Amino acid sequence: QVQLVESGGGLVQAGGSLRLSCAVSGRTFSLYTMGWFRQAPGKEREFVASISPAGISTYYADSVKGRFTISRDNAKNTGYLQMNSLKPEDTAVYYCALSRIRPASSSSEYDYWGQGTQVTVSS
């Protein structure tokens, strides 16, 4: 049974940083594209970033490009999202997910999801 567990969320002031982690078990992590999505209250879930199985290719939403960095450590079965220069509009529940499609930026392309971690950015 696949399990994705996010951690690292919290409350931070605008301009601050957070690093999210996604620990994966039950699947061969290195075979999957990993993505991060977020969902703010009253809004649809949106793509944030994705990384190819070997970690060679990365993709970002325009809203986070230059501020967020996605990475992965396949030896540790863990993915990361480094978030810098955070803005109040980054406030959302952040989800990690796995896809067999490469690249993948639509939530419908992802097969497995974590439970989410809350990120709140105060102004």
mmCIF file with all atom_site columns, C-alpha atoms in Angstrom:
data_model
loop_
_atom_site.group_PDB
_atom_site.id
_atom_site.type_symbol
_atom_site.label_atom_id
_atom_site.label_alt_id
_atom_site.label_comp_id
_atom_site.label_asym_id
_atom_site.label_entity_id
_atom_site.label_seq_id
_atom_site.pdbx_PDB_ins_code
_atom_site.Cartn_x
_atom_site.Cartn_y
_atom_site.Cartn_z
_atom_site.occupancy
_atom_site.B_iso_or_equiv
_atom_site.pdbx_formal_charge
_atom_site.auth_seq_id
_atom_site.auth_comp_id
_atom_site.auth_asym_id
_atom_site.auth_atom_id
_atom_site.pdbx_PDB_model_num
ATOM 1   C CA . GLN A 1 1   ? 0.000   0.000  0.000   1.00 0.00 ? 1   GLN A CA 1
ATOM 2   C CA . VAL A 1 2   ? 1.452   3.319  -1.076  1.00 0.00 ? 2   VAL A CA 1
ATOM 3   C CA . GLN A 1 3   ? 1.755   6.070  1.488   1.00 0.00 ? 3   GLN A CA 1
ATOM 4   C CA . LEU A 1 4   ? 2.841   9.677  1.041   1.00 0.00 ? 4   LEU A CA 1
ATOM 5   C CA . VAL A 1 5   ? 3.362   11.770 4.145   1.00 0.00 ? 5   VAL A CA 1
ATOM 6   C CA . GLU A 1 6   ? 3.999   15.499 3.925   1.00 0.00 ? 6   GLU A CA 1
ATOM 7   C CA . SER A 1 7   ? 5.651   17.506 6.657   1.00 0.00 ? 7   SER A CA 1
ATOM 8   C CA . GLY A 1 8   ? 7.248   20.886 7.190   1.00 0.00 ? 8   GLY A CA 1
ATOM 9   C CA . GLY A 1 9   ? 4.240   23.148 6.904   1.00 0.00 ? 9   GLY A CA 1
ATOM 10  C CA . GLY A 1 10  ? 3.507   25.912 9.360   1.00 0.00 ? 10  GLY A CA 1
ATOM 11  C CA . LEU A 1 11  ? 3.031   29.616 9.922   1.00 0.00 ? 11  LEU A CA 1
ATOM 12  C CA . VAL A 1 12  ? 5.600   32.011 8.504   1.00 0.00 ? 12  VAL A CA 1
ATOM 13  C CA . GLN A 1 13  ? 5.792   35.732 7.857   1.00 0.00 ? 13  GLN A CA 1
ATOM 14  C CA . ALA A 1 14  ? 5.830   37.110 4.350   1.00 0.00 ? 14  ALA A CA 1
ATOM 15  C CA . GLY A 1 15  ? 9.327   36.940 2.921   1.00 0.00 ? 15  GLY A CA 1
ATOM 16  C CA . GLY A 1 16  ? 10.171  33.876 4.981   1.00 0.00 ? 16  GLY A CA 1
ATOM 17  C CA . SER A 1 17  ? 10.984  30.326 3.952   1.00 0.00 ? 17  SER A CA 1
ATOM 18  C CA . LEU A 1 18  ? 9.732   26.819 4.549   1.00 0.00 ? 18  LEU A CA 1
ATOM 19  C CA . ARG A 1 19  ? 10.874  23.412 3.357   1.00 0.00 ? 19  ARG A CA 1
ATOM 20  C CA . LEU A 1 20  ? 8.259   20.768 2.783   1.00 0.00 ? 20  LEU A CA 1
ATOM 21  C CA . SER A 1 21  ? 9.107   17.082 2.741   1.00 0.00 ? 21  SER A CA 1
ATOM 22  C CA . CYS A 1 22  ? 7.219   14.155 1.264   1.00 0.00 ? 22  CYS A CA 1
ATOM 23  C CA . ALA A 1 23  ? 8.142   10.699 2.527   1.00 0.00 ? 23  ALA A CA 1
ATOM 24  C CA . VAL A 1 24  ? 7.037   7.871  0.250   1.00 0.00 ? 24  VAL A CA 1
ATOM 25  C CA . SER A 1 25  ? 6.600   4.195  1.063   1.00 0.00 ? 25  SER A CA 1
ATOM 26  C CA . GLY A 1 26  ? 5.016   1.230  -0.656  1.00 0.00 ? 26  GLY A CA 1
ATOM 27  C CA . ARG A 1 27  ? 6.159   2.053  -4.176  1.00 0.00 ? 27  ARG A CA 1
ATOM 28  C CA . THR A 1 28  ? 9.466   2.355  -6.005  1.00 0.00 ? 28  THR A CA 1
ATOM 29  C CA . PHE A 1 29  ? 9.784   6.091  -5.627  1.00 0.00 ? 29  PHE A CA 1
ATOM 30  C CA . SER A 1 30  ? 12.434  6.427  -8.318  1.00 0.00 ? 30  SER A CA 1
ATOM 31  C CA . LEU A 1 31  ? 10.005  5.262  -11.021 1.00 0.00 ? 31  LEU A CA 1
ATOM 32  C CA . TYR A 1 32  ? 7.547   8.105  -10.525 1.00 0.00 ? 32  TYR A CA 1
ATOM 33  C CA . THR A 1 33  ? 7.259   11.754 -11.389 1.00 0.00 ? 33  THR A CA 1
ATOM 34  C CA . MET A 1 34  ? 6.689   13.646 -8.159  1.00 0.00 ? 34  MET A CA 1
ATOM 35  C CA . GLY A 1 35  ? 4.540   16.730 -8.012  1.00 0.00 ? 35  GLY A CA 1
ATOM 36  C CA . TRP A 1 36  ? 3.456   19.341 -5.514  1.00 0.00 ? 36  TRP A CA 1
ATOM 37  C CA . PHE A 1 37  ? 0.014   20.898 -5.639  1.00 0.00 ? 37  PHE A CA 1
ATOM 38  C CA . ARG A 1 38  ? -1.763  23.341 -3.385  1.00 0.00 ? 38  ARG A CA 1
ATOM 39  C CA . GLN A 1 39  ? -5.327  24.253 -2.569  1.00 0.00 ? 39  GLN A CA 1
ATOM 40  C CA . ALA A 1 40  ? -6.413  27.486 -0.940  1.00 0.00 ? 40  ALA A CA 1
ATOM 41  C CA . PRO A 1 41  ? -9.831  27.853 0.718   1.00 0.00 ? 41  PRO A CA 1
ATOM 42  C CA . GLY A 1 42  ? -12.559 28.235 -1.885  1.00 0.00 ? 42  GLY A CA 1
ATOM 43  C CA . LYS A 1 43  ? -10.180 27.571 -4.763  1.00 0.00 ? 43  LYS A CA 1
ATOM 44  C CA . GLU A 1 44  ? -9.380  24.598 -6.945  1.00 0.00 ? 44  GLU A CA 1
ATOM 45  C CA . ARG A 1 45  ? -6.268  22.532 -6.429  1.00 0.00 ? 45  ARG A CA 1
ATOM 46  C CA . GLU A 1 46  ? -3.445  23.950 -8.536  1.00 0.00 ? 46  GLU A CA 1
ATOM 47  C CA . PHE A 1 47  ? -0.136  22.669 -9.804  1.00 0.00 ? 47  PHE A CA 1
ATOM 48  C CA . VAL A 1 48  ? 2.959   24.040 -8.111  1.00 0.00 ? 48  VAL A CA 1
ATOM 49  C CA . ALA A 1 49  ? 5.924   22.011 -9.349  1.00 0.00 ? 49  ALA A CA 1
ATOM 50  C CA . SER A 1 50  ? 7.007   18.609 -10.589 1.00 0.00 ? 50  SER A CA 1
ATOM 51  C CA . ILE A 1 51  ? 10.245  16.687 -10.964 1.00 0.00 ? 51  ILE A CA 1
ATOM 52  C CA . SER A 1 52  ? 11.120  13.778 -13.222 1.00 0.00 ? 52  SER A CA 1
ATOM 53  C CA . PRO A 1 53  ? 11.875  10.339 -11.751 1.00 0.00 ? 53  PRO A CA 1
ATOM 54  C CA . ALA A 1 54  ? 15.648  10.776 -11.915 1.00 0.00 ? 54  ALA A CA 1
ATOM 55  C CA . GLY A 1 55  ? 15.457  14.394 -10.807 1.00 0.00 ? 55  GLY A CA 1
ATOM 56  C CA . ILE A 1 56  ? 16.814  15.755 -14.075 1.00 0.00 ? 56  ILE A CA 1
ATOM 57  C CA . SER A 1 57  ? 13.834  17.812 -15.219 1.00 0.00 ? 57  SER A CA 1
ATOM 58  C CA . THR A 1 58  ? 11.755  20.213 -13.170 1.00 0.00 ? 58  THR A CA 1
ATOM 59  C CA . TYR A 1 59  ? 8.671   22.249 -13.965 1.00 0.00 ? 59  TYR A CA 1
ATOM 60  C CA . TYR A 1 60  ? 7.090   25.135 -12.086 1.00 0.00 ? 60  TYR A CA 1
ATOM 61  C CA . ALA A 1 61  ? 3.936   27.168 -12.109 1.00 0.00 ? 61  ALA A CA 1
ATOM 62  C CA . ASP A 1 62  ? 4.620   30.741 -13.153 1.00 0.00 ? 62  ASP A CA 1
ATOM 63  C CA . SER A 1 63  ? 3.411   31.957 -9.764  1.00 0.00 ? 63  SER A CA 1
ATOM 64  C CA . VAL A 1 64  ? 6.262   30.205 -7.921  1.00 0.00 ? 64  VAL A CA 1
ATOM 65  C CA . LYS A 1 65  ? 9.044   30.220 -10.506 1.00 0.00 ? 65  LYS A CA 1
ATOM 66  C CA . GLY A 1 66  ? 12.218  31.673 -9.067  1.00 0.00 ? 66  GLY A CA 1
ATOM 67  C CA . ARG A 1 67  ? 10.985  31.321 -5.475  1.00 0.00 ? 67  ARG A CA 1
ATOM 68  C CA . PHE A 1 68  ? 10.302  27.591 -5.042  1.00 0.00 ? 68  PHE A CA 1
ATOM 69  C CA . THR A 1 69  ? 12.651  24.690 -5.740  1.00 0.00 ? 69  THR A CA 1
ATOM 70  C CA . ILE A 1 70  ? 11.554  21.076 -6.076  1.00 0.00 ? 70  ILE A CA 1
ATOM 71  C CA . SER A 1 71  ? 14.026  18.271 -5.440  1.00 0.00 ? 71  SER A CA 1
ATOM 72  C CA . ARG A 1 72  ? 14.148  14.600 -4.534  1.00 0.00 ? 72  ARG A CA 1
ATOM 73  C CA . ASP A 1 73  ? 16.399  12.063 -2.893  1.00 0.00 ? 73  ASP A CA 1
ATOM 74  C CA . ASN A 1 74  ? 15.549  8.670  -4.344  1.00 0.00 ? 74  ASN A CA 1
ATOM 75  C CA . ALA A 1 75  ? 17.845  6.892  -1.912  1.00 0.00 ? 75  ALA A CA 1
ATOM 76  C CA . LYS A 1 76  ? 15.718  8.261  0.924   1.00 0.00 ? 76  LYS A CA 1
ATOM 77  C CA . ASN A 1 77  ? 12.367  7.900  -0.885  1.00 0.00 ? 77  ASN A CA 1
ATOM 78  C CA . THR A 1 78  ? 11.736  11.547 -0.095  1.00 0.00 ? 78  THR A CA 1
ATOM 79  C CA . GLY A 1 79  ? 10.846  14.615 -2.096  1.00 0.00 ? 79  GLY A CA 1
ATOM 80  C CA . TYR A 1 80  ? 11.159  18.249 -1.115  1.00 0.00 ? 80  TYR A CA 1
ATOM 81  C CA . LEU A 1 81  ? 9.771   21.676 -1.881  1.00 0.00 ? 81  LEU A CA 1
ATOM 82  C CA . GLN A 1 82  ? 11.931  24.586 -0.771  1.00 0.00 ? 82  GLN A CA 1
ATOM 83  C CA . MET A 1 83  ? 9.808   27.708 -0.606  1.00 0.00 ? 83  MET A CA 1
ATOM 84  C CA . ASN A 1 84  ? 11.511  31.088 -0.347  1.00 0.00 ? 84  ASN A CA 1
ATOM 85  C CA . SER A 1 85  ? 10.217  34.654 -0.454  1.00 0.00 ? 85  SER A CA 1
ATOM 86  C CA . LEU A 1 86  ? 6.811   33.446 0.630   1.00 0.00 ? 86  LEU A CA 1
ATOM 87  C CA . LYS A 1 87  ? 3.780   35.621 0.010   1.00 0.00 ? 87  LYS A CA 1
ATOM 88  C CA . PRO A 1 88  ? 0.361   35.645 1.678   1.00 0.00 ? 88  PRO A CA 1
ATOM 89  C CA . GLU A 1 89  ? -1.104  34.294 -1.569  1.00 0.00 ? 89  GLU A CA 1
ATOM 90  C CA . ASP A 1 90  ? 0.990   31.152 -1.085  1.00 0.00 ? 90  ASP A CA 1
ATOM 91  C CA . THR A 1 91  ? -1.241  30.234 1.856   1.00 0.00 ? 91  THR A CA 1
ATOM 92  C CA . ALA A 1 92  ? -2.804  26.842 1.121   1.00 0.00 ? 92  ALA A CA 1
ATOM 93  C CA . VAL A 1 93  ? -2.755  23.158 1.925   1.00 0.00 ? 93  VAL A CA 1
ATOM 94  C CA . TYR A 1 94  ? 0.168   21.641 0.041   1.00 0.00 ? 94  TYR A CA 1
ATOM 95  C CA . TYR A 1 95  ? -0.012  18.104 -1.329  1.00 0.00 ? 95  TYR A CA 1
ATOM 96  C CA . CYS A 1 96  ? 2.626   15.844 -2.802  1.00 0.00 ? 96  CYS A CA 1
ATOM 97  C CA . ALA A 1 97  ? 1.666   13.262 -5.397  1.00 0.00 ? 97  ALA A CA 1
ATOM 98  C CA . LEU A 1 98  ? 3.126   10.574 -7.665  1.00 0.00 ? 98  LEU A CA 1
ATOM 99  C CA . SER A 1 99  ? 2.491   10.055 -11.355 1.00 0.00 ? 99  SER A CA 1
ATOM 100 C CA . ARG A 1 100 ? 3.543   7.464  -13.923 1.00 0.00 ? 100 ARG A CA 1
ATOM 101 C CA . ILE A 1 101 ? 3.367   10.193 -16.585 1.00 0.00 ? 101 ILE A CA 1
ATOM 102 C CA . ARG A 1 102 ? 6.353   12.377 -17.361 1.00 0.00 ? 102 ARG A CA 1
ATOM 103 C CA . PRO A 1 103 ? 6.014   15.293 -17.271 1.00 0.00 ? 103 PRO A CA 1
ATOM 104 C CA . ALA A 1 104 ? 2.757   15.731 -15.398 1.00 0.00 ? 104 ALA A CA 1
ATOM 105 C CA . SER A 1 105 ? 1.134   19.003 -14.375 1.00 0.00 ? 105 SER A CA 1
ATOM 106 C CA . SER A 1 106 ? -2.535  18.086 -14.126 1.00 0.00 ? 106 SER A CA 1
ATOM 107 C CA . SER A 1 107 ? -3.935  16.590 -10.942 1.00 0.00 ? 107 SER A CA 1
ATOM 108 C CA . SER A 1 108 ? -5.761  14.003 -13.055 1.00 0.00 ? 108 SER A CA 1
ATOM 109 C CA . GLU A 1 109 ? -2.391  12.615 -14.140 1.00 0.00 ? 109 GLU A CA 1
ATOM 110 C CA . TYR A 1 110 ? -1.402  11.720 -10.587 1.00 0.00 ? 110 TYR A CA 1
ATOM 111 C CA . ASP A 1 111 ? -2.186  8.360  -9.039  1.00 0.00 ? 111 ASP A CA 1
ATOM 112 C CA . TYR A 1 112 ? -1.174  8.719  -5.408  1.00 0.00 ? 112 TYR A CA 1
ATOM 113 C CA . TRP A 1 113 ? -1.613  11.612 -2.994  1.00 0.00 ? 113 TRP A CA 1
ATOM 114 C CA . GLY A 1 114 ? -0.559  12.602 0.477   1.00 0.00 ? 114 GLY A CA 1
ATOM 115 C CA . GLN A 1 115 ? -2.878  14.021 3.092   1.00 0.00 ? 115 GLN A CA 1
ATOM 116 C CA . GLY A 1 116 ? -1.535  17.554 2.813   1.00 0.00 ? 116 GLY A CA 1
ATOM 117 C CA . THR A 1 117 ? 0.261   20.018 5.044   1.00 0.00 ? 117 THR A CA 1
ATOM 118 C CA . GLN A 1 118 ? -0.937  23.528 5.859   1.00 0.00 ? 118 GLN A CA 1
ATOM 119 C CA . VAL A 1 119 ? 1.196   26.508 4.925   1.00 0.00 ? 119 VAL A CA 1
ATOM 120 C CA . THR A 1 120 ? 0.084   29.898 6.216   1.00 0.00 ? 120 THR A CA 1
ATOM 121 C CA . VAL A 1 121 ? 1.904   33.084 5.272   1.00 0.00 ? 121 VAL A CA 1
ATOM 122 C CA . SER A 1 122 ? 1.070   36.180 7.300   1.00 0.00 ? 122 SER A CA 1
ATOM 123 C CA . SER A 1 123 ? 1.455   39.690 5.944   1.00 0.00 ? 123 SER A CA 1
#
